[in-house]
Amino acid sequence: MAERGSNKDENWDVVVLGSGVAGLCAAIAASDAGAKTLLLEASATMGGTASWSGGALWVPANRHLLAAGGKDSIDAAVKYARACIGENAEDPAVQQYLKRADEVVAYLESSTPLELEVGTMPDYQGGLPGGYYEEGTSRSLAPRIFNLNRLGPHQALLRRSPYGTMPFGFSEFSAIGGVLHPERIDAQLFQQRLEEGYVGWGEALSASLLLAVLERQIEWRINTRGARCRRLADGFVLEVEQDGQESSVFTASLILACGGYEWDAELLQENFPGVNFVPSTVPDNRGDAWRIAETQGADIRNRGHCWGWPAYCIPGEYTDEGAPLVRTALFERTLPHMIIINSRGERFVDESLPYHAILKALLAKDNHGSFVNQPAFHVFDAQYREKYAFGPVVSGSSLPDWVPSAATPAELASLIGVDAEGFEATLDRFNSDVVNEGRDTVFNRGEHPYGRFWGDDDSASGPNLGTIAEPPYHAVPMVPSMIGTCGGPRIDENGRVIGSDQAVIPGLYAAGNATAAVSGTAYFGPGGTIGPAMVFGVLAGRSAAEEATGNSDRDAGSG
């Protein structure tokens, strides 16, 4: 046991568990506030699942948006939050985020290598009061490209994306229409940037913050898992496992930023009984934060809720850790000539809604507790294949074996185990709507800002509508996937963990998907998880440092 003062090397003001963007931001802020800080990472690399993502962060009324001419305000963001989560929008943590996110992000931009630009995507509930969508701008921010050579000998410390590196920023990729028209990407420039060491999107975000940690000479350890802790009068003794060896460290303040529990079978069964999730996240999210917080008496909220999306897997594709590589038809399902059906052959959702909303429909149960929309399938025809890609299968290429195909809807239904009559009736209704009504009379597809954003403006029948009537017909199974959990310890406006007695637990902090999301179960917009992770990472780091050192003398720029 390492009591405080017994070993200087293992006495810390602040220990941060996890090196995703929440943990990196927490370590940076704690160090900047004068705390002796230790950053622990359970895997061999840093950056977490954010490195696999687009890297956007949702920051209302941010300075980049306003400088670009966007019309936004904190009042509008508060109105939007109220429309999304009702009276929970009055929670101090929600109000803190809405009102201070831009200030905190500005601190990161001014004091780290992180460079951001305005994004392009609308709010996920953009049609609600206060929601934002102006073409060409967004409440989201996105990282500019980053050269990995700046990491020096530590390049291998960055977690890389299993989907490949995108060496372009959001704005330039959007300007060429790279999503719908990958053929417009300058292949020579793409290769040149890769060879020069440039990364974009989530890799650029994580790399920028990792470099900030390295520049500050914050002590870090990889392959080190903190799974248990016990309280002392003036802090915590944390039991850590590193390369099979167990040891103890003392810390006055502990920040939990080690992700959710989507790779822990026991917590999954407790929160999502019967759901066969295929996680789209790093496999080190094993519920450590949940369990540590629970043993310390935390108020655990958002049980049985997660962040997720409808997905598919290609046989034989795996991550470096050996887990199935999960892909999502993020924009494909919004395009003309594709629908989503269940085993009855029926549509069950507006396919152009944000992915989080579609996952909820996919997980719907009847009164007997049975899933009513699983199994489910993406269904498309020859018209789709002629115009668009589906994941790695580009237009005009040969169709791989993992995509079932048939000459008629009835034959396709038989191949995939779907009710043929129901499927044919669904196609008849959908095609009639497209041709005769010019709109989807069942689910109002294409009438939501998010769907219109991803649609094809060159489509004669509308950005999101097109008949499914030309053979052959194709189907790809849809599976439920988590991109993180949103249940865990409740936090206050400074990232302090709140106990079941509604009092703050001294010395214990949390940020990111390790927490009960401040937005509850609502997904505000692009970067709706990364933004709060970074902001509350910073706020938790500052507050933890102040509590540990008694030093509250921070310059105004750091809040």
Coordinates of C-alpha atoms in Angstrom, one line a residue:
M1 CA 0.0 0.0 0.0
A2 CA 1.3 3.4 -1.0
E3 CA 0.1 5.9 1.6
R4 CA 0.7 9.6 0.9
G5 CA 4.3 10.6 1.4
S6 CA 5.6 7.0 1.5
N7 CA 7.0 7.2 -2.1
K8 CA 7.5 10.5 -3.8
D9 CA 7.4 8.8 -7.3
E10 CA 4.0 7.4 -6.6
N11 CA 2.4 10.4 -5.0
W12 CA 0.3 12.4 -7.4
D13 CA -1.9 15.5 -7.2
V14 CA -4.0 14.2 -10.1
V15 CA -4.2 10.8 -11.8
V16 CA -6.2 10.6 -15.0
L17 CA -7.5 7.2 -16.1
G18 CA -7.8 7.0 -19.8
S19 CA -6.2 8.8 -22.7
G20 CA -9.1 9.4 -25.1
V21 CA -9.8 13.1 -25.8
A22 CA -11.4 13.5 -22.4
G23 CA -8.4 12.1 -20.6
L24 CA -5.9 14.0 -22.7
C25 CA -7.8 17.3 -22.1
A26 CA -8.0 16.6 -18.4
A27 CA -4.3 15.9 -18.1
I28 CA -3.4 19.1 -20.0
A29 CA -5.7 21.2 -17.9
A30 CA -4.5 19.7 -14.6
S31 CA -0.9 20.2 -15.5
D32 CA -1.5 23.8 -16.6
A33 CA -3.1 24.4 -13.3
G34 CA 0.1 23.4 -11.5
A35 CA -0.8 19.8 -10.5
K36 CA 1.7 16.9 -10.6
T37 CA -0.2 14.8 -13.0
L38 CA -0.1 11.1 -14.1
L39 CA -1.9 9.9 -17.2
L40 CA -2.7 6.1 -17.3
E41 CA -3.8 4.3 -20.4
A42 CA -5.0 0.6 -20.4
S43 CA -4.0 0.0 -24.1
A44 CA -0.7 0.5 -26.0
T45 CA -1.9 3.7 -27.7
M46 CA -3.6 7.0 -26.9
G47 CA -6.5 8.8 -28.5
G48 CA -9.3 6.4 -27.8
T49 CA -12.3 5.9 -30.1
A50 CA -12.1 9.6 -31.1
S51 CA -9.2 8.7 -33.3
W52 CA -11.5 6.5 -35.3
S53 CA -14.1 9.2 -35.7
G54 CA -14.6 12.3 -37.8
G55 CA -13.2 14.2 -34.9
A56 CA -16.0 16.9 -34.7
L57 CA -17.0 18.6 -31.5
W58 CA -20.4 20.3 -31.0
V59 CA -19.8 23.8 -29.6
P60 CA -22.8 26.2 -29.9
A61 CA -22.2 29.9 -30.8
N62 CA -18.5 29.2 -31.3
R63 CA -16.2 31.9 -32.5
H64 CA -15.3 30.1 -35.8
L65 CA -19.0 29.8 -36.7
L66 CA -19.7 33.5 -35.9
A67 CA -16.6 34.6 -37.8
A68 CA -17.9 32.7 -40.8
G69 CA -21.1 34.6 -40.7
G70 CA -23.2 32.0 -38.9
K71 CA -26.2 33.3 -37.0
D72 CA -26.1 31.5 -33.6
S73 CA -26.4 32.4 -30.0
I74 CA -26.3 30.9 -26.6
D75 CA -30.0 31.7 -26.1
A76 CA -30.8 29.6 -29.2
A77 CA -28.7 26.8 -28.0
V78 CA -30.5 26.8 -24.6
K79 CA -33.8 26.8 -26.4
Y80 CA -32.6 23.8 -28.5
A81 CA -31.4 21.9 -25.4
R82 CA -34.8 22.5 -23.8
A83 CA -36.6 21.1 -26.9
C84 CA -34.3 18.0 -26.9
I85 CA -34.2 17.2 -23.2
G86 CA -36.9 19.2 -21.5
E87 CA -36.4 20.4 -17.9
N88 CA -33.1 18.5 -17.7
A89 CA -31.7 21.4 -19.8
E90 CA -31.7 23.4 -16.6
D91 CA -29.2 21.1 -15.0
P92 CA -26.1 23.2 -14.0
A93 CA -23.8 20.9 -16.0
V94 CA -25.9 21.4 -19.2
Q95 CA -25.9 25.1 -18.7
Q96 CA -22.2 25.1 -18.0
Y97 CA -21.5 23.3 -21.3
L98 CA -23.8 25.5 -23.4
K99 CA -22.4 28.7 -22.0
R100 CA -18.7 27.9 -21.6
A101 CA -17.9 25.4 -24.3
D102 CA -16.5 28.0 -26.7
E103 CA -14.4 29.6 -24.0
V104 CA -12.9 26.2 -23.0
V105 CA -12.2 25.2 -26.6
A106 CA -10.6 28.6 -27.2
Y107 CA -8.2 27.8 -24.3
L108 CA -7.3 24.5 -26.0
E109 CA -6.6 26.2 -29.3
S110 CA -4.5 28.9 -27.7
S111 CA -2.4 26.6 -25.5
T112 CA -2.1 23.4 -27.5
P113 CA -1.3 22.5 -31.1
L114 CA -5.0 21.9 -31.8
E115 CA -6.4 23.9 -34.8
L116 CA -10.1 23.9 -35.6
E117 CA -12.3 25.1 -38.3
V118 CA -16.1 25.4 -38.7
G119 CA -17.9 22.2 -39.7
T120 CA -20.7 21.7 -42.2
M121 CA -23.3 19.4 -40.7
P122 CA -26.6 20.4 -39.1
D123 CA -27.8 19.7 -35.6
Y124 CA -29.2 16.2 -35.3
Q125 CA -32.5 17.6 -34.2
G126 CA -32.2 20.7 -36.4
G127 CA -35.9 21.0 -37.0
L128 CA -36.6 21.7 -33.3
P129 CA -36.7 25.2 -31.8
G130 CA -33.2 26.6 -31.5
G131 CA -31.8 24.0 -33.8
Y132 CA -29.1 25.1 -36.2
Y133 CA -28.7 24.5 -39.9
E134 CA -27.3 27.1 -42.3
E135 CA -25.7 25.6 -45.4
G136 CA -22.0 25.7 -45.3
T137 CA -21.7 26.2 -41.5
S138 CA -22.4 24.3 -38.3
R139 CA -22.3 24.4 -34.6
S140 CA -19.7 21.7 -34.9
L141 CA -16.0 22.3 -35.1
A142 CA -13.5 20.0 -36.9
P143 CA -9.7 19.6 -36.7
R144 CA -7.4 20.9 -39.4
I145 CA -4.9 18.4 -40.7
F146 CA -1.9 17.5 -38.5
N147 CA 1.6 16.3 -39.4
L148 CA 2.5 13.2 -37.4
N149 CA 6.2 14.1 -37.7
R150 CA 5.5 16.6 -35.0
L151 CA 5.2 13.7 -32.6
G152 CA 8.8 12.8 -33.1
P153 CA 9.7 9.4 -31.7
H154 CA 6.2 9.0 -30.3
Q155 CA 4.2 8.5 -33.5
A156 CA 3.4 4.9 -32.6
L157 CA 1.8 6.2 -29.4
L158 CA -1.2 7.5 -31.4
R159 CA -4.1 5.2 -31.9
R160 CA -4.7 5.0 -35.7
S161 CA -8.0 4.5 -37.4
P162 CA -8.8 1.0 -38.8
Y163 CA -10.8 2.7 -41.6
G164 CA -7.7 4.3 -43.0
T165 CA -6.3 7.9 -42.8
M166 CA -8.1 10.8 -44.3
P167 CA -5.5 13.5 -44.9
F168 CA -8.0 16.3 -45.6
G169 CA -9.9 18.6 -43.4
F170 CA -13.7 18.8 -43.3
S171 CA -14.0 22.0 -45.3
E172 CA -11.9 21.0 -48.2
F173 CA -13.4 17.5 -48.3
S174 CA -16.9 19.0 -48.2
A175 CA -16.0 21.5 -50.9
I176 CA -15.2 18.8 -53.4
G177 CA -18.3 16.7 -52.4
G178 CA -16.0 13.9 -51.4
V179 CA -18.7 11.9 -49.7
L180 CA -20.9 11.3 -52.8
H181 CA -18.1 11.8 -55.3
P182 CA -14.9 10.1 -54.1
E183 CA -13.7 10.3 -57.7
R184 CA -13.2 14.0 -57.2
I185 CA -10.6 13.5 -54.6
D186 CA -7.2 14.5 -55.9
A187 CA -5.4 11.1 -55.7
Q188 CA -2.0 12.6 -56.2
L189 CA -2.5 15.1 -53.3
F190 CA -4.0 12.4 -51.2
Q191 CA -1.0 10.2 -51.6
Q192 CA 1.4 13.1 -51.2
R193 CA -0.1 14.1 -47.9
L194 CA 0.0 10.5 -46.6
E195 CA 3.7 10.2 -47.5
E196 CA 4.4 13.5 -45.8
G197 CA 2.7 12.3 -42.6
Y198 CA -0.5 14.3 -42.6
V199 CA -3.7 13.0 -40.9
G200 CA -7.1 14.5 -40.6
W201 CA -10.4 14.1 -38.8
G202 CA -10.2 12.1 -35.5
E203 CA -6.6 11.2 -35.9
A204 CA -5.7 14.9 -36.2
L205 CA -7.7 15.7 -33.1
S206 CA -6.1 13.1 -30.9
A207 CA -2.6 13.7 -32.3
S208 CA -2.9 17.4 -31.5
L209 CA -3.9 16.8 -27.9
L210 CA -1.3 14.0 -27.5
L211 CA 1.4 16.4 -28.6
A212 CA 0.3 18.9 -26.0
V213 CA 0.7 16.2 -23.3
L214 CA 4.2 15.4 -24.6
E215 CA 5.2 19.1 -24.8
R216 CA 4.2 19.5 -21.1
Q217 CA 6.3 16.4 -20.2
I218 CA 3.3 15.0 -18.3
E219 CA 4.1 11.6 -17.1
W220 CA 2.2 8.9 -18.9
R221 CA 2.1 5.1 -18.8
I222 CA 0.5 2.8 -21.4
N223 CA -0.7 -0.8 -20.9
T224 CA -1.7 0.3 -17.4
R225 CA -5.2 -0.3 -16.2
G226 CA -6.6 1.3 -13.0
A227 CA -9.4 -1.0 -12.1
R228 CA -9.9 -0.5 -8.3
C229 CA -9.4 2.2 -5.7
R230 CA -10.0 2.9 -2.1
R231 CA -10.4 6.1 -0.2
L232 CA -8.1 7.6 2.3
A233 CA -8.7 10.7 4.4
D234 CA -6.9 12.9 1.8
G235 CA -7.3 11.0 -1.5
F236 CA -7.3 7.6 -3.1
V237 CA -5.0 4.6 -3.4
L238 CA -5.4 3.3 -6.9
E239 CA -4.6 -0.3 -7.7
V240 CA -3.0 -0.5 -11.1
E241 CA -2.1 -3.4 -13.4
Q242 CA 0.8 -2.9 -15.8
D243 CA 2.0 -5.6 -18.1
G244 CA 0.7 -8.2 -15.6
Q245 CA 2.2 -6.6 -12.6
E246 CA 0.1 -5.0 -9.8
S247 CA 1.1 -1.9 -7.9
S248 CA -0.4 1.1 -6.0
V249 CA -0.3 4.8 -6.5
F250 CA -1.7 7.6 -4.3
T251 CA -3.5 10.5 -5.8
A252 CA -5.3 13.4 -4.1
S253 CA -7.7 13.7 -7.1
L254 CA -8.8 11.0 -9.5
I255 CA -10.3 11.7 -12.9
L256 CA -12.2 8.9 -14.6
A257 CA -11.9 9.3 -18.3
C258 CA -11.5 5.6 -19.4
G259 CA -14.7 5.3 -21.5
G260 CA -17.8 3.3 -21.1
Y261 CA -18.6 -0.3 -20.6
E262 CA -19.6 -1.6 -24.1
W263 CA -16.9 -4.3 -24.0
D264 CA -17.9 -5.6 -20.5
A265 CA -20.3 -8.6 -20.9
E266 CA -21.7 -8.3 -17.4
L267 CA -22.6 -4.6 -17.5
L268 CA -24.0 -5.0 -21.0
Q269 CA -26.3 -7.7 -19.9
E270 CA -27.4 -5.6 -16.9
N271 CA -28.1 -2.6 -19.1
F272 CA -29.1 -4.1 -22.4
P273 CA -30.5 -7.6 -21.8
G274 CA -30.8 -9.6 -25.1
V275 CA -29.2 -7.0 -27.4
N276 CA -26.4 -8.4 -29.5
F277 CA -24.4 -5.2 -29.9
V278 CA -21.2 -5.2 -32.1
P279 CA -19.2 -2.3 -30.6
S280 CA -17.6 0.3 -32.9
T281 CA -15.2 1.3 -30.2
V282 CA -11.8 0.5 -28.8
P283 CA -11.9 -2.8 -26.8
D284 CA -10.5 -1.2 -23.6
N285 CA -13.8 0.3 -22.6
R286 CA -14.6 -2.3 -20.0
G287 CA -16.6 -0.4 -17.4
D288 CA -13.7 0.5 -15.1
A289 CA -15.1 4.0 -14.5
W290 CA -18.6 2.7 -13.7
R291 CA -17.3 0.2 -11.2
I292 CA -14.8 2.6 -9.5
A293 CA -17.5 5.3 -9.2
E294 CA -20.1 2.8 -8.0
T295 CA -17.8 1.6 -5.2
Q296 CA -17.3 5.2 -4.1
G297 CA -21.0 5.7 -3.8
A298 CA -21.7 7.6 -7.0
D299 CA -25.1 8.4 -8.4
I300 CA -25.3 6.2 -11.5
R301 CA -27.6 7.6 -14.2
N302 CA -28.7 6.8 -17.8
R303 CA -28.8 3.1 -17.1
G304 CA -29.8 1.2 -20.2
H305 CA -28.9 3.9 -22.7
C306 CA -26.0 4.3 -25.1
W307 CA -24.7 6.1 -28.2
G308 CA -24.9 4.0 -31.2
W309 CA -25.8 3.5 -34.9
P310 CA -27.1 1.0 -37.3
A311 CA -24.1 -0.9 -38.8
Y312 CA -22.9 -3.8 -40.9
C313 CA -19.8 -6.0 -40.9
I314 CA -17.9 -7.4 -43.9
P315 CA -16.8 -11.0 -43.3
G316 CA -13.1 -11.3 -42.7
E317 CA -12.6 -7.6 -41.7
Y318 CA -11.1 -7.2 -38.2
T319 CA -9.4 -4.5 -36.2
D320 CA -5.8 -4.9 -35.0
E321 CA -7.2 -6.2 -31.7
G322 CA -9.1 -9.0 -33.5
A323 CA -12.6 -7.5 -33.1
P324 CA -15.0 -7.4 -36.0
L325 CA -14.5 -4.1 -38.0
V326 CA -17.8 -2.3 -37.8
R327 CA -19.0 -0.1 -40.7
T328 CA -22.0 2.1 -40.9
A329 CA -24.0 3.3 -43.9
L330 CA -23.8 6.8 -42.5
F331 CA -24.9 8.6 -45.7
E332 CA -25.8 5.6 -47.9
R333 CA -29.2 5.0 -46.2
T334 CA -30.2 8.6 -46.8
L335 CA -29.7 8.4 -50.6
P336 CA -32.3 7.7 -53.3
H337 CA -33.1 4.1 -54.2
M338 CA -32.4 2.6 -50.7
I339 CA -34.7 1.7 -47.8
I340 CA -34.4 -0.2 -44.6
I341 CA -36.8 -3.1 -43.8
N342 CA -37.4 -5.6 -41.0
S343 CA -38.2 -9.3 -41.3
R344 CA -41.8 -8.5 -42.2
G345 CA -40.5 -6.7 -45.2
E346 CA -41.7 -3.4 -43.7
R347 CA -40.0 0.0 -43.4
F348 CA -39.9 1.1 -39.7
V349 CA -38.2 4.4 -39.7
D350 CA -37.3 7.5 -41.8
E351 CA -34.0 6.2 -43.2
S352 CA -32.6 9.8 -43.5
L353 CA -32.8 10.5 -39.7
P354 CA -29.6 10.7 -37.7
Y355 CA -28.0 7.4 -36.9
H356 CA -28.8 7.6 -33.1
A357 CA -32.6 7.8 -33.9
I358 CA -32.4 4.9 -36.3
L359 CA -30.7 2.7 -33.7
K360 CA -33.5 3.4 -31.2
A361 CA -36.0 2.2 -33.9
L362 CA -33.9 -0.9 -34.5
L363 CA -34.0 -1.7 -30.8
A364 CA -37.7 -1.2 -30.4
K365 CA -39.6 -4.0 -28.5
D366 CA -43.2 -5.2 -28.4
N367 CA -45.2 -5.8 -25.2
H368 CA -43.6 -9.2 -24.8
G369 CA -40.1 -7.8 -24.9
S370 CA -39.3 -9.1 -28.4
F371 CA -37.4 -7.0 -30.9
V372 CA -39.9 -6.0 -33.6
N373 CA -37.4 -4.7 -36.1
Q374 CA -34.6 -7.2 -36.0
P375 CA -33.2 -8.6 -38.2
A376 CA -33.1 -5.6 -40.5
F377 CA -31.6 -5.0 -43.9
H378 CA -30.4 -2.2 -46.2
V379 CA -32.2 -2.8 -49.5
F380 CA -31.3 -1.1 -52.8
D381 CA -31.5 -1.7 -56.5
A382 CA -29.6 -1.3 -59.8
Q383 CA -30.3 2.4 -59.9
Y384 CA -28.5 2.8 -56.6
R385 CA -25.6 0.7 -57.7
E386 CA -25.2 2.8 -60.9
K387 CA -25.0 6.1 -58.9
Y388 CA -23.6 5.5 -55.5
A389 CA -21.1 3.5 -53.4
F390 CA -22.1 1.3 -50.5
G391 CA -19.1 1.4 -48.2
P392 CA -16.1 0.1 -50.0
V393 CA -18.2 -1.1 -52.9
V394 CA -18.0 1.8 -55.4
S395 CA -20.4 2.4 -58.3
G396 CA -19.6 0.2 -61.3
S397 CA -17.5 -2.3 -59.4
S398 CA -18.3 -6.0 -59.2
L399 CA -20.6 -6.9 -56.3
P400 CA -18.8 -8.9 -53.5
D401 CA -20.2 -12.2 -52.2
W402 CA -21.3 -10.7 -48.9
V403 CA -24.1 -8.7 -50.7
P404 CA -27.1 -11.0 -51.5
S405 CA -28.7 -10.2 -54.8
A406 CA -31.7 -11.4 -56.8
A407 CA -33.6 -10.7 -59.9
T408 CA -36.9 -10.0 -58.2
P409 CA -38.1 -8.7 -54.8
A410 CA -39.6 -12.0 -54.0
E411 CA -36.4 -13.9 -54.7
L412 CA -34.4 -11.4 -52.6
A413 CA -36.9 -11.8 -49.7
S414 CA -36.5 -15.6 -49.9
L415 CA -32.7 -15.2 -49.8
I416 CA -32.6 -13.1 -46.7
G417 CA -35.6 -14.6 -44.8
V418 CA -38.0 -11.7 -45.2
D419 CA -41.8 -11.9 -45.8
A420 CA -42.1 -11.6 -49.6
E421 CA -45.6 -10.2 -49.6
G422 CA -44.8 -7.6 -47.0
F423 CA -41.7 -6.6 -48.9
E424 CA -43.5 -6.3 -52.2
A425 CA -46.2 -4.2 -50.6
T426 CA -43.6 -2.0 -49.0
L427 CA -41.9 -1.4 -52.4
D428 CA -45.3 -0.7 -54.1
R429 CA -46.2 1.9 -51.5
F430 CA -42.8 3.6 -51.4
N431 CA -42.4 3.7 -55.2
S432 CA -46.0 5.1 -55.5
D433 CA -45.1 7.8 -53.0
V434 CA -42.0 8.8 -55.0
V435 CA -43.7 8.8 -58.4
N436 CA -47.2 10.1 -57.6
E437 CA -46.8 12.1 -54.4
G438 CA -43.2 13.3 -54.6
R439 CA -42.8 12.7 -50.9
D440 CA -42.7 9.9 -48.4
T441 CA -46.3 9.8 -46.9
V442 CA -45.3 7.1 -44.3
F443 CA -42.3 8.5 -42.5
N444 CA -41.7 12.0 -44.2
R445 CA -38.3 10.9 -45.3
G446 CA -36.2 13.8 -46.6
E447 CA -38.0 16.5 -44.6
H448 CA -35.4 16.7 -41.9
P449 CA -32.3 19.0 -42.2
Y450 CA -30.0 16.1 -41.4
G451 CA -31.3 14.0 -44.2
R452 CA -31.3 16.7 -46.7
F453 CA -27.6 17.5 -45.8
W454 CA -26.5 13.9 -46.8
G455 CA -28.8 13.6 -49.8
D456 CA -28.1 13.9 -53.5
D457 CA -29.1 17.3 -54.7
D458 CA -28.7 16.1 -58.3
S459 CA -31.4 13.5 -57.9
A460 CA -34.4 14.3 -60.1
S461 CA -36.8 12.7 -57.5
G462 CA -35.3 14.6 -54.6
P463 CA -32.2 14.4 -52.4
N464 CA -33.5 11.4 -50.4
L465 CA -36.1 9.8 -52.6
G466 CA -35.9 7.4 -55.5
T467 CA -37.8 4.3 -56.6
I468 CA -36.5 0.8 -55.9
A469 CA -37.7 -0.8 -59.1
E470 CA -34.8 -1.9 -61.3
P471 CA -33.3 -5.3 -60.9
P472 CA -31.1 -6.8 -59.6
Y473 CA -32.1 -6.1 -56.0
H474 CA -29.6 -6.2 -53.2
A475 CA -29.6 -6.4 -49.4
V476 CA -27.0 -5.9 -46.6
P477 CA -27.8 -7.0 -43.1
M478 CA -28.0 -4.3 -40.5
V479 CA -26.8 -4.8 -36.9
P480 CA -27.0 -2.7 -33.8
S481 CA -23.7 -1.1 -32.8
M482 CA -22.5 1.0 -30.0
I483 CA -20.2 4.0 -30.5
G484 CA -20.1 4.5 -26.7
T485 CA -22.2 4.3 -23.6
C486 CA -23.8 7.3 -22.0
G487 CA -24.5 5.8 -18.6
G488 CA -22.3 6.2 -15.6
P489 CA -21.6 8.5 -12.7
R490 CA -23.4 11.8 -12.7
I491 CA -21.2 14.9 -12.7
D492 CA -21.7 18.5 -11.7
E493 CA -20.7 21.6 -13.7
N494 CA -17.0 21.1 -12.9
G495 CA -16.8 17.4 -13.6
R496 CA -17.1 16.4 -9.9
V497 CA -18.8 13.1 -9.4
I498 CA -22.0 13.3 -7.4
G499 CA -22.9 10.7 -4.9
S500 CA -26.2 8.9 -4.4
D501 CA -26.8 11.3 -1.5
Q502 CA -26.5 14.1 -4.1
A503 CA -23.4 15.5 -2.5
V504 CA -20.1 15.9 -4.3
I505 CA -17.7 13.0 -3.7
P506 CA -14.4 14.7 -2.6
G507 CA -11.5 14.2 -5.0
L508 CA -13.5 12.2 -7.6
Y509 CA -14.0 13.5 -11.1
A510 CA -15.2 12.1 -14.5
A511 CA -15.5 13.1 -18.1
G512 CA -16.4 11.7 -21.5
N513 CA -18.3 8.4 -22.0
A514 CA -17.2 7.4 -18.5
T515 CA -20.0 9.6 -17.2
A516 CA -23.8 9.9 -17.4
A517 CA -24.0 12.2 -20.4
V518 CA -24.9 15.7 -19.5
S519 CA -27.3 15.7 -22.5
G520 CA -29.1 12.7 -21.0
T521 CA -30.0 10.4 -23.9
A522 CA -30.2 13.2 -26.5
Y523 CA -27.6 13.5 -29.2
F524 CA -27.5 17.3 -29.9
G525 CA -25.4 17.2 -33.1
P526 CA -22.1 16.2 -34.8
G527 CA -19.5 16.0 -32.1
G528 CA -22.2 15.8 -29.4
T529 CA -20.1 13.3 -27.4
I530 CA -16.6 14.6 -28.2
G531 CA -17.4 18.2 -27.4
P532 CA -18.6 17.5 -23.8
A533 CA -15.8 15.0 -23.3
M534 CA -13.2 17.7 -24.1
V535 CA -14.9 20.5 -22.3
F536 CA -15.6 18.5 -19.1
G537 CA -12.1 17.0 -19.4
V538 CA -10.7 20.5 -19.1
L539 CA -13.1 21.6 -16.3
A540 CA -12.5 18.4 -14.4
G541 CA -8.7 18.8 -14.8
R542 CA -8.8 22.4 -13.5
S543 CA -11.1 21.6 -10.5
A544 CA -9.2 18.4 -9.6
A545 CA -5.9 20.3 -9.6
E546 CA -7.3 23.1 -7.5
E547 CA -8.7 20.6 -5.0
A548 CA -5.4 18.7 -4.8
T549 CA -3.1 21.7 -4.6
G550 CA -5.3 24.4 -3.1
N551 CA -4.2 26.7 -5.9
S552 CA -7.0 28.6 -7.5
D553 CA -4.8 31.3 -9.0
R554 CA -5.5 30.7 -12.6
D555 CA -5.3 33.3 -15.3
A556 CA -8.6 34.5 -16.8
G557 CA -8.0 32.8 -20.1
S558 CA -8.2 29.4 -18.4
G559 CA -11.5 30.2 -16.8

